[in-house]
Amino acid sequence: MKVNPDLFFKFHDGKFVVWNYRAHEQFELTLPYLERLYAIGTAESPPAAPPVAAPAAQIDAELRAADLVSASYPGAAWGWDSLSQIFHVGTSVRLAPGAALPREDSAAAYLEDCKAVGEDEPAVIPALDGEVFALPAPDVEALKRLSLWDALLARETTREFTGEPIDLGAVSNILWATFGAVHGPDRSDVGVFGFRSYGYRRTSPSGGSLQTAEPYLVNLTISGLPAGVYHYHSIEHRLTRVGELPAADLGPLLAGQNFANDLGFAIFLVARFDKMWWKYPHSRSYRVALMDVGHLSQTFHLVCTGYGLKTWLTAAFYDEEIARRLRLDPARQAVLLMVGAGNGDGKPVSPAIRKALGGGP
């Protein structure tokens, strides 16, 4: 017999639990069952069973019935570590063994799921303490004059910036076009059909229309705005100052990508898991949170390109250090991506890398 490779073990609420992350099943293990699994998994002789333990044959039968052991399991190559495999497999959805594809339309089931969502809905946008800064009214006329195709062709990832000041009006327009509630402060568009409406719409799609990503702006060279870290309120189109982040600290926080210190501004995209947990309890929704920031990132890059700015993004950073500076609750929020923009000539390779390669300026 072999132990199921899709298992992990943890202590939970005073119990020792084995978790089959492929089947999404959990079992409490007492010591005789754990010792038997250990013996099977390591091919060691099992220890002598205490008088009160269940017979070995009974233990083996129960382990097989729970699919914790079997005669064999199919092998599968995986190029990353076990944590990434647990995420990949554990967030997958599969048909029950032997089940046929459902043929009925899912509309009725969807409506039932909507009714089952808890009444204790999370805040659409978090209420934060801090000094509030009004932003200029949005004016996206520059974007109206740019074709989508022109923006797609002109967008490029830049790793050299000049640190020149950026006008607050342009940043206001970028924030509004990317993160603003451009369709209104609520979901009256679905409410008229009798749905329980929640939240608002942006220019980018969002899983369940939850808009789980909150933008936190780091001002480096925006004129007319004090340096610091700000949360952008997508409905009220305003900033709330939540902390400090000196320009010299940005690159080090991004794992030594120090050319970021010359950005005009950076935006950390923060996932709010409380929104996802409220509507989608399955761990698969973590995938959706990742896609949400991806949609916003692309929109951000195109909008900034429309305003003649150069852009960059990264997922390489020290999560806990940034979360502390943004005053996040790490149990309910996480920084998933950083996007930034500034002035520059569009070089895709940073000066430090060019120097290390022995290249020119």
Short mmCIF file of C-alpha atoms in Angstrom, two decimals, residues 82-309:
data_model
loop_
_atom_site.label_atom_id
_atom_site.label_comp_id
_atom_site.label_asym_id
_atom_site.label_seq_id
_atom_site.Cartn_x
_atom_site.Cartn_y
_atom_site.Cartn_z
CA SER A 82 4.72 21.48 -2.44
CA LEU A 83 3.02 24.71 -1.35
CA SER A 84 2.33 25.71 -4.95
CA GLN A 85 1.04 22.23 -5.74
CA ILE A 86 -1.33 22.36 -2.77
CA PHE A 87 -2.64 25.69 -4.04
CA HIS A 88 -2.97 24.42 -7.61
CA VAL A 89 -4.74 21.19 -6.72
CA GLY A 90 -6.64 22.51 -3.72
CA THR A 91 -8.23 25.35 -5.67
CA SER A 92 -9.32 23.09 -8.53
CA VAL A 93 -12.93 22.04 -9.00
CA ARG A 94 -13.71 18.58 -10.33
CA LEU A 95 -16.66 16.34 -10.99
CA ALA A 96 -17.31 13.58 -8.50
CA PRO A 97 -15.83 10.26 -9.70
CA GLY A 98 -18.15 8.73 -12.27
CA ALA A 99 -20.46 11.75 -12.38
CA ALA A 100 -21.76 13.03 -15.71
CA LEU A 101 -21.56 16.63 -16.82
CA PRO A 102 -24.58 18.59 -15.60
CA ARG A 103 -26.91 19.41 -18.48
CA GLU A 104 -29.42 21.65 -16.76
CA ASP A 105 -28.93 25.38 -16.95
CA SER A 106 -27.30 26.75 -13.81
CA ALA A 107 -29.60 29.77 -13.45
CA ALA A 108 -31.77 28.28 -10.69
CA ALA A 109 -28.72 27.10 -8.72
CA TYR A 110 -27.13 30.52 -9.13
CA LEU A 111 -30.19 32.25 -7.71
CA GLU A 112 -30.22 29.88 -4.76
CA ASP A 113 -26.56 30.62 -4.12
CA CYS A 114 -27.31 34.34 -4.18
CA LYS A 115 -30.08 33.87 -1.63
CA ALA A 116 -27.78 31.84 0.60
CA VAL A 117 -25.17 34.59 0.88
CA GLY A 118 -25.01 35.81 4.46
CA GLU A 119 -26.71 39.02 5.51
CA ASP A 120 -23.60 40.27 7.28
CA GLU A 121 -22.09 41.78 4.14
CA PRO A 122 -18.63 43.36 4.35
CA ALA A 123 -18.14 47.07 3.83
CA VAL A 124 -18.04 47.90 0.15
CA ILE A 125 -15.02 50.14 0.79
CA PRO A 126 -13.16 50.08 4.12
CA ALA A 127 -13.45 53.06 6.46
CA LEU A 128 -9.94 54.26 7.28
CA ASP A 129 -8.64 56.82 9.73
CA GLY A 130 -6.40 59.51 8.35
CA GLU A 131 -6.24 62.92 6.75
CA VAL A 132 -8.49 63.14 3.69
CA PHE A 133 -7.30 64.82 0.49
CA ALA A 134 -9.72 65.87 -2.23
CA LEU A 135 -8.77 65.07 -5.81
CA PRO A 136 -9.45 67.20 -8.87
CA ALA A 137 -12.64 66.23 -10.68
CA PRO A 138 -11.99 63.54 -13.30
CA ASP A 139 -11.33 64.75 -16.83
CA VAL A 140 -10.54 61.90 -19.19
CA GLU A 141 -10.60 63.86 -22.44
CA ALA A 142 -7.02 62.83 -23.20
CA LEU A 143 -8.09 59.19 -23.20
CA LYS A 144 -10.99 59.87 -25.55
CA ARG A 145 -8.52 61.11 -28.14
CA LEU A 146 -6.39 57.95 -27.99
CA SER A 147 -7.37 54.79 -29.83
CA LEU A 148 -7.23 51.45 -28.04
CA TRP A 149 -4.89 50.12 -30.68
CA ASP A 150 -2.51 53.06 -30.20
CA ALA A 151 -2.46 52.45 -26.45
CA LEU A 152 -1.86 48.72 -26.87
CA LEU A 153 1.06 49.34 -29.21
CA ALA A 154 2.57 52.13 -27.11
CA ARG A 155 2.38 50.26 -23.79
CA GLU A 156 5.76 48.97 -22.68
CA THR A 157 7.35 47.89 -19.44
CA THR A 158 9.96 50.42 -18.34
CA ARG A 159 12.72 50.03 -15.77
CA GLU A 160 14.29 53.48 -15.87
CA PHE A 161 12.53 56.62 -14.66
CA THR A 162 13.64 60.21 -14.28
CA GLY A 163 11.78 61.16 -11.11
CA GLU A 164 10.24 64.24 -12.73
CA PRO A 165 7.10 65.66 -11.11
CA ILE A 166 3.71 64.42 -12.28
CA ASP A 167 0.64 66.61 -12.28
CA LEU A 168 -1.97 65.74 -9.67
CA GLY A 169 -4.72 66.21 -12.24
CA ALA A 170 -3.28 63.47 -14.44
CA VAL A 171 -2.99 61.10 -11.46
CA SER A 172 -6.58 61.90 -10.48
CA ASN A 173 -7.75 60.95 -13.97
CA ILE A 174 -5.69 57.74 -13.93
CA LEU A 175 -7.11 56.72 -10.57
CA TRP A 176 -10.66 57.42 -11.70
CA ALA A 177 -10.33 55.67 -15.06
CA THR A 178 -8.71 52.60 -13.50
CA PHE A 179 -10.27 52.27 -10.06
CA GLY A 180 -13.19 54.70 -9.96
CA ALA A 181 -16.89 53.82 -9.78
CA VAL A 182 -17.36 55.20 -13.28
CA HIS A 183 -20.82 53.59 -13.66
CA GLY A 184 -22.22 54.99 -10.43
CA PRO A 185 -21.96 54.27 -6.70
CA ASP A 186 -24.07 51.08 -6.68
CA ARG A 187 -25.31 48.15 -8.75
CA SER A 188 -28.75 49.48 -9.61
CA ASP A 189 -28.21 47.97 -13.07
CA VAL A 190 -28.84 44.49 -11.62
CA GLY A 191 -31.06 45.61 -8.75
CA VAL A 192 -33.87 46.39 -11.20
CA PHE A 193 -34.07 42.65 -12.00
CA GLY A 194 -34.70 41.75 -8.38
CA PHE A 195 -31.16 40.73 -7.53
CA ARG A 196 -29.63 41.55 -4.21
CA SER A 197 -27.22 44.22 -5.38
CA TYR A 198 -23.87 44.95 -3.79
CA GLY A 199 -20.93 47.16 -4.59
CA TYR A 200 -20.14 49.10 -7.74
CA ARG A 201 -18.53 48.68 -11.15
CA ARG A 202 -15.14 49.73 -12.45
CA THR A 203 -13.84 49.74 -16.02
CA SER A 204 -12.26 46.31 -15.39
CA PRO A 205 -14.15 43.07 -14.71
CA SER A 206 -14.15 41.61 -11.22
CA GLY A 207 -15.16 38.17 -9.96
CA GLY A 208 -18.71 38.30 -8.64
CA SER A 209 -18.58 42.06 -9.23
CA LEU A 210 -17.04 42.27 -5.76
CA GLN A 211 -14.15 44.61 -6.64
CA THR A 212 -11.94 42.90 -4.09
CA ALA A 213 -8.80 44.94 -4.88
CA GLU A 214 -8.19 48.19 -3.00
CA PRO A 215 -5.60 50.64 -4.42
CA TYR A 216 -2.99 52.17 -2.11
CA LEU A 217 -1.07 55.03 -3.70
CA VAL A 218 2.54 55.83 -2.81
CA ASN A 219 3.30 59.42 -3.81
CA LEU A 220 6.89 60.04 -4.82
CA THR A 221 6.78 63.06 -7.16
CA ILE A 222 3.11 64.01 -7.60
CA SER A 223 2.91 67.79 -7.45
CA GLY A 224 0.34 69.29 -5.11
CA LEU A 225 0.14 66.21 -2.86
CA PRO A 226 2.32 65.60 0.24
CA ALA A 227 4.53 62.54 0.13
CA GLY A 228 3.06 59.48 1.81
CA VAL A 229 0.86 56.42 1.40
CA TYR A 230 -2.81 56.93 0.53
CA HIS A 231 -5.87 54.76 0.13
CA TYR A 232 -7.98 55.69 -2.88
CA HIS A 233 -11.75 55.69 -2.28
CA SER A 234 -13.21 54.42 -5.54
CA ILE A 235 -16.72 55.80 -5.03
CA GLU A 236 -15.98 59.18 -3.45
CA HIS A 237 -12.83 59.75 -5.56
CA ARG A 238 -10.64 60.92 -2.71
CA LEU A 239 -7.48 59.93 -0.91
CA THR A 240 -6.94 59.09 2.76
CA ARG A 241 -3.42 59.29 4.07
CA VAL A 242 -2.53 56.11 5.97
CA GLY A 243 1.23 56.31 6.45
CA GLU A 244 4.70 57.17 5.23
CA LEU A 245 6.98 55.45 2.75
CA PRO A 246 10.13 57.38 1.80
CA ALA A 247 11.19 57.06 -1.83
CA ALA A 248 14.51 55.54 -0.76
CA ASP A 249 12.63 52.66 0.90
CA LEU A 250 10.48 51.65 -2.07
CA GLY A 251 13.14 49.79 -4.04
CA PRO A 252 14.43 47.90 -0.99
CA LEU A 253 10.84 46.86 -0.18
CA LEU A 254 10.61 45.54 -3.73
CA ALA A 255 13.47 43.10 -3.17
CA GLY A 256 16.19 45.55 -4.25
CA GLN A 257 14.60 46.85 -7.46
CA ASN A 258 15.95 50.28 -6.63
CA PHE A 259 15.13 51.90 -9.96
CA ALA A 260 11.58 52.07 -8.52
CA ASN A 261 12.77 54.91 -6.28
CA ASP A 262 12.54 57.18 -9.34
CA LEU A 263 8.89 56.39 -10.11
CA GLY A 264 6.41 59.21 -10.03
CA PHE A 265 4.01 57.08 -8.01
CA ALA A 266 3.31 53.46 -7.18
CA ILE A 267 0.07 51.66 -6.41
CA PHE A 268 -0.15 48.53 -4.29
CA LEU A 269 -3.17 46.40 -5.20
CA VAL A 270 -4.53 44.89 -1.99
CA ALA A 271 -6.94 41.95 -2.04
CA ARG A 272 -9.76 41.98 0.50
CA PHE A 273 -10.41 38.36 1.34
CA ASP A 274 -13.36 39.23 3.57
CA LYS A 275 -15.34 40.07 0.45
CA MET A 276 -14.46 36.76 -1.18
CA TRP A 277 -15.19 34.72 1.94
CA TRP A 278 -18.59 36.35 2.23
CA LYS A 279 -19.78 35.33 -1.24
CA TYR A 280 -17.47 32.51 -2.33
CA PRO A 281 -16.40 30.19 0.51
CA HIS A 282 -14.44 27.81 -1.76
CA SER A 283 -10.68 28.36 -1.84
CA ARG A 284 -10.89 28.58 -5.63
CA SER A 285 -11.89 32.21 -5.18
CA TYR A 286 -8.24 33.00 -4.36
CA ARG A 287 -7.61 32.47 -8.07
CA VAL A 288 -10.29 35.05 -8.80
CA ALA A 289 -8.63 37.58 -6.49
CA LEU A 290 -5.41 37.13 -8.46
CA MET A 291 -7.24 37.67 -11.74
CA ASP A 292 -8.90 40.80 -10.37
CA VAL A 293 -5.56 42.54 -9.84
CA GLY A 294 -4.41 41.35 -13.26
CA HIS A 295 -7.37 43.03 -14.96
CA LEU A 296 -6.74 46.25 -13.05
CA SER A 297 -3.05 46.16 -13.86
CA GLN A 298 -3.69 46.00 -17.60
CA THR A 299 -6.20 48.85 -17.42
CA PHE A 300 -3.76 50.92 -15.37
CA HIS A 301 -0.98 50.42 -17.91
CA LEU A 302 -3.17 51.41 -20.85
CA VAL A 303 -4.55 54.48 -19.09
CA CYS A 304 -1.09 55.66 -18.04
CA THR A 305 0.12 55.12 -21.60
CA GLY A 306 -2.72 57.34 -22.75
CA TYR A 307 -1.32 60.10 -20.53
CA GLY A 308 2.20 59.69 -21.89
CA LEU A 309 3.63 58.01 -18.79
#
